mmCIF file of C-alpha atoms in Angstrom:
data_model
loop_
_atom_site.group_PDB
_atom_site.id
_atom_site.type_symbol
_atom_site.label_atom_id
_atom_site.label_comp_id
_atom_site.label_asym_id
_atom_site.label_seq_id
_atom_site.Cartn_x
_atom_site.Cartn_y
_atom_site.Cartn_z
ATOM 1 C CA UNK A 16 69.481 38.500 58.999
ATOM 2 C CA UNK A 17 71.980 41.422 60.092
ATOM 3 C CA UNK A 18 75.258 41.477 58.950
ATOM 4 C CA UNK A 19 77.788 39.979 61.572
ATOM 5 C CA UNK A 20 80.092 42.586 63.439
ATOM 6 C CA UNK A 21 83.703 41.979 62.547
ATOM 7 C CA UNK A 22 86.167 41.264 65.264
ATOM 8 C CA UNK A 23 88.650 44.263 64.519
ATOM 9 C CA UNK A 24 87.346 47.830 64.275
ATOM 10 C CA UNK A 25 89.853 50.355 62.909
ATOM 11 C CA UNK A 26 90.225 53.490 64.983
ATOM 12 C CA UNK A 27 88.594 56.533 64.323
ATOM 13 C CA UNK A 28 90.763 59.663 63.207
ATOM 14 C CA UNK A 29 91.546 62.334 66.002
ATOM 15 C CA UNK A 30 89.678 65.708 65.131
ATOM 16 C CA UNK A 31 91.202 68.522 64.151
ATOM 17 C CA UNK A 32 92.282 70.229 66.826
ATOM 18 C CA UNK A 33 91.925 70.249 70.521
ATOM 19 C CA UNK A 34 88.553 70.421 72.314
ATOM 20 C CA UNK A 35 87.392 73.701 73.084
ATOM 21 C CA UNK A 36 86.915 74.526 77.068
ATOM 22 C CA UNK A 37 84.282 76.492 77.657
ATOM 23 C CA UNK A 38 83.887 79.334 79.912
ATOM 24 C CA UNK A 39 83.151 78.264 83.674
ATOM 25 C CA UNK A 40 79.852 80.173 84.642
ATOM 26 C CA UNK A 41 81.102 79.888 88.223
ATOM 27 C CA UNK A 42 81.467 83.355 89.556
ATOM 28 C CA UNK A 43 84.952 84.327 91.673
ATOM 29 C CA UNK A 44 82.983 84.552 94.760
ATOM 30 C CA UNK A 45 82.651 80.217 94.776
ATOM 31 C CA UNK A 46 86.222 79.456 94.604
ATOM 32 C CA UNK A 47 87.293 82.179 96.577
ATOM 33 C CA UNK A 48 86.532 82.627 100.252
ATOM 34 C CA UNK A 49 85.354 86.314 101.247
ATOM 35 C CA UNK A 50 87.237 87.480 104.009
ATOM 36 C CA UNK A 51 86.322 90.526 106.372
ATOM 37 C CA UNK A 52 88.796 93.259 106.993
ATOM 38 C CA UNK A 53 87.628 95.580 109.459
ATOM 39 C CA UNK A 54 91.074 97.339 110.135
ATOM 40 C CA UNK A 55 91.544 97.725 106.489
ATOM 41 C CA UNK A 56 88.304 99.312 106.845
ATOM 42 C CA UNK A 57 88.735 101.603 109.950
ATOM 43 C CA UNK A 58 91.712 103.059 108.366
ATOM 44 C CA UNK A 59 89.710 103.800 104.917
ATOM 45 C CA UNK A 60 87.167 105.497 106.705
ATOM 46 C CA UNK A 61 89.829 107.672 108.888
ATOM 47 C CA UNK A 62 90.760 108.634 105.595
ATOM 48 C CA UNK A 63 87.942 109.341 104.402
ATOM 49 C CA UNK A 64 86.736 111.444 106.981
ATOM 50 C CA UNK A 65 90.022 113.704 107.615
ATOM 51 C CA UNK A 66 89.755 114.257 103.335
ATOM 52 C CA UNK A 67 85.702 115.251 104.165
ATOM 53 C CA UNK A 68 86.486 117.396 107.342
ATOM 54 C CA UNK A 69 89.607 119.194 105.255
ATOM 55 C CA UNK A 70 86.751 120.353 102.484
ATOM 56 C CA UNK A 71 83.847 121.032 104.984
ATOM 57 C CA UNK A 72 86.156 123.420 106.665
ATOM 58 C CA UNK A 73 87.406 124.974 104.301
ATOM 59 C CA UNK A 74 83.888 125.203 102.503
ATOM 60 C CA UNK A 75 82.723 126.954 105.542
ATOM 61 C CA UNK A 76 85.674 129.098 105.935
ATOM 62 C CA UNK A 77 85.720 130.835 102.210
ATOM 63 C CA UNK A 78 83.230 130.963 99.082
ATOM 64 C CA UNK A 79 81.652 127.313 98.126
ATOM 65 C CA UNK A 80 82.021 128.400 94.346
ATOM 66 C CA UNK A 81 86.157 128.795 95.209
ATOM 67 C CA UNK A 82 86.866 125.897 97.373
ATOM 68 C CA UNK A 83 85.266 123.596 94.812
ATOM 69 C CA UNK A 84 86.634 124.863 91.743
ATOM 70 C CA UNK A 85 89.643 123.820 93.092
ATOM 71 C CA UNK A 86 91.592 120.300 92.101
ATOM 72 C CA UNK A 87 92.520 119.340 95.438
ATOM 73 C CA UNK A 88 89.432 119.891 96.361
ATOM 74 C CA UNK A 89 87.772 118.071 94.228
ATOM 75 C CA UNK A 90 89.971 115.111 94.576
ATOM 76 C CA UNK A 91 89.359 115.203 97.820
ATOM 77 C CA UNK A 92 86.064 114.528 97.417
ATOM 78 C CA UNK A 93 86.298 111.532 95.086
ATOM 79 C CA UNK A 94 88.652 110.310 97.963
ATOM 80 C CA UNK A 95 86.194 110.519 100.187
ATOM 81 C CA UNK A 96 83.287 108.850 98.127
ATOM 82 C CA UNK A 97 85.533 106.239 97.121
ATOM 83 C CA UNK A 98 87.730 105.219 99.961
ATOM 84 C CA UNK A 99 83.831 104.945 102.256
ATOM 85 C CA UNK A 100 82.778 102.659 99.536
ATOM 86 C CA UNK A 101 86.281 100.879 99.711
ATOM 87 C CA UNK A 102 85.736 100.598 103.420
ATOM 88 C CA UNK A 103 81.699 99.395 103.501
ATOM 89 C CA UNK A 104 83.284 96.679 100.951
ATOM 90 C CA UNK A 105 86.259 95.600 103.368
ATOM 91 C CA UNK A 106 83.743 95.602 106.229
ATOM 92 C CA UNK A 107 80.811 93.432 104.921
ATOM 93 C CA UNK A 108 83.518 90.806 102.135
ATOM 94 C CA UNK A 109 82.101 92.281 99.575
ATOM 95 C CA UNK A 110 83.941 92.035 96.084
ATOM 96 C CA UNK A 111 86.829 95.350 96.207
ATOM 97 C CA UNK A 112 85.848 98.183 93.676
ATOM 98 C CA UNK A 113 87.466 98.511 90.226
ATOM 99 C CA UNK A 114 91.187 98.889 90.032
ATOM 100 C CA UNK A 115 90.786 101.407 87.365
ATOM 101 C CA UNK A 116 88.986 103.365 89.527
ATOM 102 C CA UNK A 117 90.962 103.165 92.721
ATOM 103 C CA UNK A 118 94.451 104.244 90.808
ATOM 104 C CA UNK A 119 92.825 106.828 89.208
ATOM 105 C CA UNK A 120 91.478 108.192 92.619
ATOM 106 C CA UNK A 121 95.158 107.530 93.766
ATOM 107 C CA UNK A 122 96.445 109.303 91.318
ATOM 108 C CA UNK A 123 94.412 112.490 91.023
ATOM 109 C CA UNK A 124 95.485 112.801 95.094
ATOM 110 C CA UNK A 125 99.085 112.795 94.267
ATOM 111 C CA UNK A 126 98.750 114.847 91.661
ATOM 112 C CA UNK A 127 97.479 117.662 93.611
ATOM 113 C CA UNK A 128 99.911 116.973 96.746
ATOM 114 C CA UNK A 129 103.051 117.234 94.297
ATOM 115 C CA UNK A 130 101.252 120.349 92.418
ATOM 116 C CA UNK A 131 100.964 122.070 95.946
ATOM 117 C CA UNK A 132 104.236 121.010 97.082
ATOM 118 C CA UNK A 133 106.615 121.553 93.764
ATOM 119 C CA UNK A 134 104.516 124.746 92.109
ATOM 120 C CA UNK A 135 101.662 126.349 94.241
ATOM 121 C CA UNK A 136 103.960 126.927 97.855
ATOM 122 C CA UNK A 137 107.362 126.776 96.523
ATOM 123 C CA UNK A 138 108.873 129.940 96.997
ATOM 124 C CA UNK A 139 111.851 129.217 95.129
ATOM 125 C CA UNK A 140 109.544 127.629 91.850
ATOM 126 C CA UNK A 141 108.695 130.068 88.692
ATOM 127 C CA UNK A 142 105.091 130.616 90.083
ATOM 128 C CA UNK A 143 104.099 133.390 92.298
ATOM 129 C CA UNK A 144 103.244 131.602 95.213
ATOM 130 C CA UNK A 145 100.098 132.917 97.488
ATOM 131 C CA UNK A 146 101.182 133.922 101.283
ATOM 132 C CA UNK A 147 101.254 130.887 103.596
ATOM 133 C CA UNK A 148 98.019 129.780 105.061
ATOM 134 C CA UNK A 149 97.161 130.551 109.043
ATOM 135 C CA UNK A 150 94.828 129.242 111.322
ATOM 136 C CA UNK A 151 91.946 126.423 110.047
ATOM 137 C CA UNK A 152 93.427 126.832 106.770
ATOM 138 C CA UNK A 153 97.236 125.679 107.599
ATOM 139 C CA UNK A 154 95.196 122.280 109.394
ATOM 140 C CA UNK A 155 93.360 121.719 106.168
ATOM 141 C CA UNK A 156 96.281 122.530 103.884
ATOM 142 C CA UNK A 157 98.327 119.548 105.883
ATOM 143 C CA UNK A 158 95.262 117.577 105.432
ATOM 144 C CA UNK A 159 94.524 118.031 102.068
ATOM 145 C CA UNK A 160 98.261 117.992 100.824
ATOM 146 C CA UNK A 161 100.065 115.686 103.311
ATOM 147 C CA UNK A 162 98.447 113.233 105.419
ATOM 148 C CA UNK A 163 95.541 112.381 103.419
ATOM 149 C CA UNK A 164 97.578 111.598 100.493
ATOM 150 C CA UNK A 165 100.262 109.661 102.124
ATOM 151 C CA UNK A 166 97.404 107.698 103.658
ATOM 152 C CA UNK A 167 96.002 106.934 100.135
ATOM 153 C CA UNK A 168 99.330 106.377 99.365
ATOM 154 C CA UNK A 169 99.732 103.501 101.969
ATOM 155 C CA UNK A 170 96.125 102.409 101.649
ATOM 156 C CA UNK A 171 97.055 101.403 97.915
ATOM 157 C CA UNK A 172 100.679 99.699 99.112
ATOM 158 C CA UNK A 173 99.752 97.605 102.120
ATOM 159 C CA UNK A 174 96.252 97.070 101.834
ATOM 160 C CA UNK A 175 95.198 96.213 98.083
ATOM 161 C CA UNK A 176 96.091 93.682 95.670
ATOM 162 C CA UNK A 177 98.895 93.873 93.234
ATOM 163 C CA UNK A 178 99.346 93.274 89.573
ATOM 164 C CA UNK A 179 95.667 94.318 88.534
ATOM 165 C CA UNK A 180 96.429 98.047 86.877
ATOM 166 C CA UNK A 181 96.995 97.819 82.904
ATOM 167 C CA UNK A 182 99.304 100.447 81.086
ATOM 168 C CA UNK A 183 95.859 101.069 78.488
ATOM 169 C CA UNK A 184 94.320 103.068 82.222
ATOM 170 C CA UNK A 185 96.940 105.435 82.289
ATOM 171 C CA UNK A 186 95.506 107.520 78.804
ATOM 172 C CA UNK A 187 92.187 107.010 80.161
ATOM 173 C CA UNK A 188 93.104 109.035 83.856
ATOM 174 C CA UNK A 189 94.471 111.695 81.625
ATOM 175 C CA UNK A 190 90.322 112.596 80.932
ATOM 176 C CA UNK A 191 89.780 114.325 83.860
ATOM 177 C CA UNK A 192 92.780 116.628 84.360
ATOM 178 C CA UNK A 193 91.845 117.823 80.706
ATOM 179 C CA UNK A 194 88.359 118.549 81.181
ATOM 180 C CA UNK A 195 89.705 120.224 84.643
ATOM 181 C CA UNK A 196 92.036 122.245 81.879
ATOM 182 C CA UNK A 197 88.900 123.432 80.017
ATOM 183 C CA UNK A 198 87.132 123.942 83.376
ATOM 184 C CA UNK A 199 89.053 126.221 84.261
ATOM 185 C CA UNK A 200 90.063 128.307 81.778
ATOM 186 C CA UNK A 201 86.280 128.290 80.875
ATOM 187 C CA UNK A 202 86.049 129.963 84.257
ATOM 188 C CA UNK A 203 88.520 132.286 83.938
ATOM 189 C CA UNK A 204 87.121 133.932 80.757
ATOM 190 C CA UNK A 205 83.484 134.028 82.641
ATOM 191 C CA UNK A 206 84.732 135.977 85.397
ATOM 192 C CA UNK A 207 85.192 139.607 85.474
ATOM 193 C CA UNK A 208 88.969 140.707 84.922
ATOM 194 C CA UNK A 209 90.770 141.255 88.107
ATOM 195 C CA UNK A 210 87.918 139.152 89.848
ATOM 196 C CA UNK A 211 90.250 137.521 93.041
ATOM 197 C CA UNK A 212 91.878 134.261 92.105
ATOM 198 C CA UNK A 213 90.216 134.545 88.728
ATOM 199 C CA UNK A 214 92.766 132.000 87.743
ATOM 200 C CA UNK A 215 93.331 129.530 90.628
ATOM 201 C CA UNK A 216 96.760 128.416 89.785
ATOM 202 C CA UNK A 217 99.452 130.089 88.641
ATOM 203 C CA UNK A 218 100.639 127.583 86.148
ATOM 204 C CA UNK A 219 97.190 128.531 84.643
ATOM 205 C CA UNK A 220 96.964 132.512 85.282
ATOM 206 C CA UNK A 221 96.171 133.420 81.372
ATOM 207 C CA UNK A 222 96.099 137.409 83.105
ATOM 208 C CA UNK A 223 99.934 137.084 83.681
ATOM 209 C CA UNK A 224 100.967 134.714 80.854
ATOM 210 C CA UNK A 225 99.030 134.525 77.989
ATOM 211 C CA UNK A 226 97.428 131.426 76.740
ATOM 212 C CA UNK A 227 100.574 130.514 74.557
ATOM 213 C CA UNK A 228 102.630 129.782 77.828
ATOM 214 C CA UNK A 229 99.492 128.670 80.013
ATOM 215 C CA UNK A 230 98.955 125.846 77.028
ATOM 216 C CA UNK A 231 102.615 124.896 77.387
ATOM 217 C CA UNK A 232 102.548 124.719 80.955
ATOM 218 C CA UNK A 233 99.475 122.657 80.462
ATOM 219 C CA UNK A 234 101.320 120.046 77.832
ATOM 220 C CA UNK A 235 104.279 119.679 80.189
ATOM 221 C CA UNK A 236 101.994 119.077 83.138
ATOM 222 C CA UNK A 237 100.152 116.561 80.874
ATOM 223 C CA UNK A 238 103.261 114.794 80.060
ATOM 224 C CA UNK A 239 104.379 114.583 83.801
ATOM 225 C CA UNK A 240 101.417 113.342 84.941
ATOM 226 C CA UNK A 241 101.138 110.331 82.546
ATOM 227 C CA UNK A 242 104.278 109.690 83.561
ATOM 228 C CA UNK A 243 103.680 109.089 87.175
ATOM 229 C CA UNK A 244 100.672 106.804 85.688
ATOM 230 C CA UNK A 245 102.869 105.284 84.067
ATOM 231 C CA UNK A 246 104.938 105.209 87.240
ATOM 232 C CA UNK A 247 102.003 103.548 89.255
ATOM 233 C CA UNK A 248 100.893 100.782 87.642
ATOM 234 C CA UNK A 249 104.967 99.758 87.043
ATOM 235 C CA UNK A 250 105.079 99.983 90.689
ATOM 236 C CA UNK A 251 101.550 98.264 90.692
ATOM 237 C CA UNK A 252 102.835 95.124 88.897
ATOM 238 C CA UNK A 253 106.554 95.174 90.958
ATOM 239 C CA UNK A 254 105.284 95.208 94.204
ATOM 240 C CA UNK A 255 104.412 92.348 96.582
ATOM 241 C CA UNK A 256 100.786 91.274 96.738
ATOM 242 C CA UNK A 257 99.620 92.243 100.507
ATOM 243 C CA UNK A 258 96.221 90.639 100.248
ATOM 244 C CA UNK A 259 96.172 86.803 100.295
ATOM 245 C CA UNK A 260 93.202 84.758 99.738
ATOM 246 C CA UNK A 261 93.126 81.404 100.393
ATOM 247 C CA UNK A 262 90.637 79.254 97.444
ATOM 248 C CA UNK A 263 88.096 77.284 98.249
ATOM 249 C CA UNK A 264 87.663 74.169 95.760
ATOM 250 C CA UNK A 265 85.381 71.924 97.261
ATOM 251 C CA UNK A 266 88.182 69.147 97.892
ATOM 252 C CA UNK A 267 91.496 68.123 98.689
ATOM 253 C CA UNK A 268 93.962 66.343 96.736
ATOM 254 C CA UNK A 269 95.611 63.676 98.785
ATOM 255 C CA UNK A 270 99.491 61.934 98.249
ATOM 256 C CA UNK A 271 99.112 59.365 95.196
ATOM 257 C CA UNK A 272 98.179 56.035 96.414
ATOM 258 C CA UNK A 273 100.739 52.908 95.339
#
């Protein structure tokens, strides 16, 4: 014989706690449609290839060991590798590239459009400024130093998403224009004194100023350019988001019924 089941069982005691949701392993691409953008992608790839013409001319127009020692060129290039893969993304839905990596890109662009611009052909700036370019190398100096960043410029404004830069990025972008530092003061020392453009900017001419002021031009340069960082992603996280996506959930919630 079993025991008999009473009538009135007490209720259990809650659990400590709330229960714990775990993690959905359904990837971003199933809730969110991918959506082609071939204009965003036409105009990535014109600026890509007016950054990549700039440095092929101007690689065949003076010494390849020059041209790419320089920052703007080198930026440039990044540019270029990163706004074709930005563009071959846009094209075929794929999911966009890193945020991290597009500011930095961004960022390394502007840099070297507000270096040429404020210090490098400013006649009236404390640098000895270098005679204006002619010919090839006044096209490519727009390029380079004008239109190509005010593309990226708009590229990152109207046609990426908002709100997805951190303020922890903008120590991290401050990597390469110090091992660009080292670079080239590294090459200064391995060239022959009163090699041409031995030092390619005057900011960083250790000939005319001694490492003492070179280094303090460096720190102040440093400090200015983690302030635009800063800059960017503030403007990053104020700015209205340009690309909408509409989700995809699987169904549709109707009025209540009753």
């Amino acid at each position: 014989m079993t025991a008999p089941i009473p009538r009135d069982i007490p209720d259990l005691p809650a659990l400590p706690g709330g229960p714990t949701l775990l993690p959905s392993p359904v990837p971003a691409t199933a809730v969110v449609t991918p959506v082609r953008r071939p204009l965003t992608a036409i105009f990535r790839l014109l600026t890509a290839a007016a950054a990549a013409t700039a440095v092929t001319v101007e690689l065949l127009l003076g010494s390849p060991a020059q041209v790419l020692s320089q920052f703007s060129i080198q930026s440039a290039i990044l540019l270029t590798v990163v706004m074709t893969t930005a563009a071959r993304r846009a094209w075929t839905a794929h999911r966009p590239l890193p945020d991290a990596l597009t500011g930095a890109t961004l960022l390394y662009v502007v840099i070297a459009a507000l270096v040429h611009h404020l210090l490098v052909a400013n006649p009236s700036g404390p640098f000895t400024t270098p005679p204006p370019p002619t010919g090839w190398h006044a096209v490519t100096n727009q390029l380079l130093h004008t239109a190509v960043p005010i593309a990226a410029l708009v590229n990152w404004l109207l046609l990426t998403p908002s709100g997805h830069l951190h303020l922890r990025q903008a120590a991290s972008w401050l990597l390469y224009p110090l091992a660009y530092l080292a670079f080239s003061l590294a090459r200064g020392e391995l060239l022959v004194p009163g090699t041409p453009n031995r030092y390619l900017y005057g900011f960083l001419d250790v000939d005319a100023d001694g490492y003492k002021s070179v280094l303090a031009n460096a720190l102040l340069l440093g400090l200015a350019i983690y302030a635009l960082a800063v800059l960017l992603i503030t403007l990053d996280h104020i700015r209205p988001n340009p690309v909408h996506h509409r989700a995809k959930t699987g169904f549709r919630l109707g009025p209540p019924v009753g």
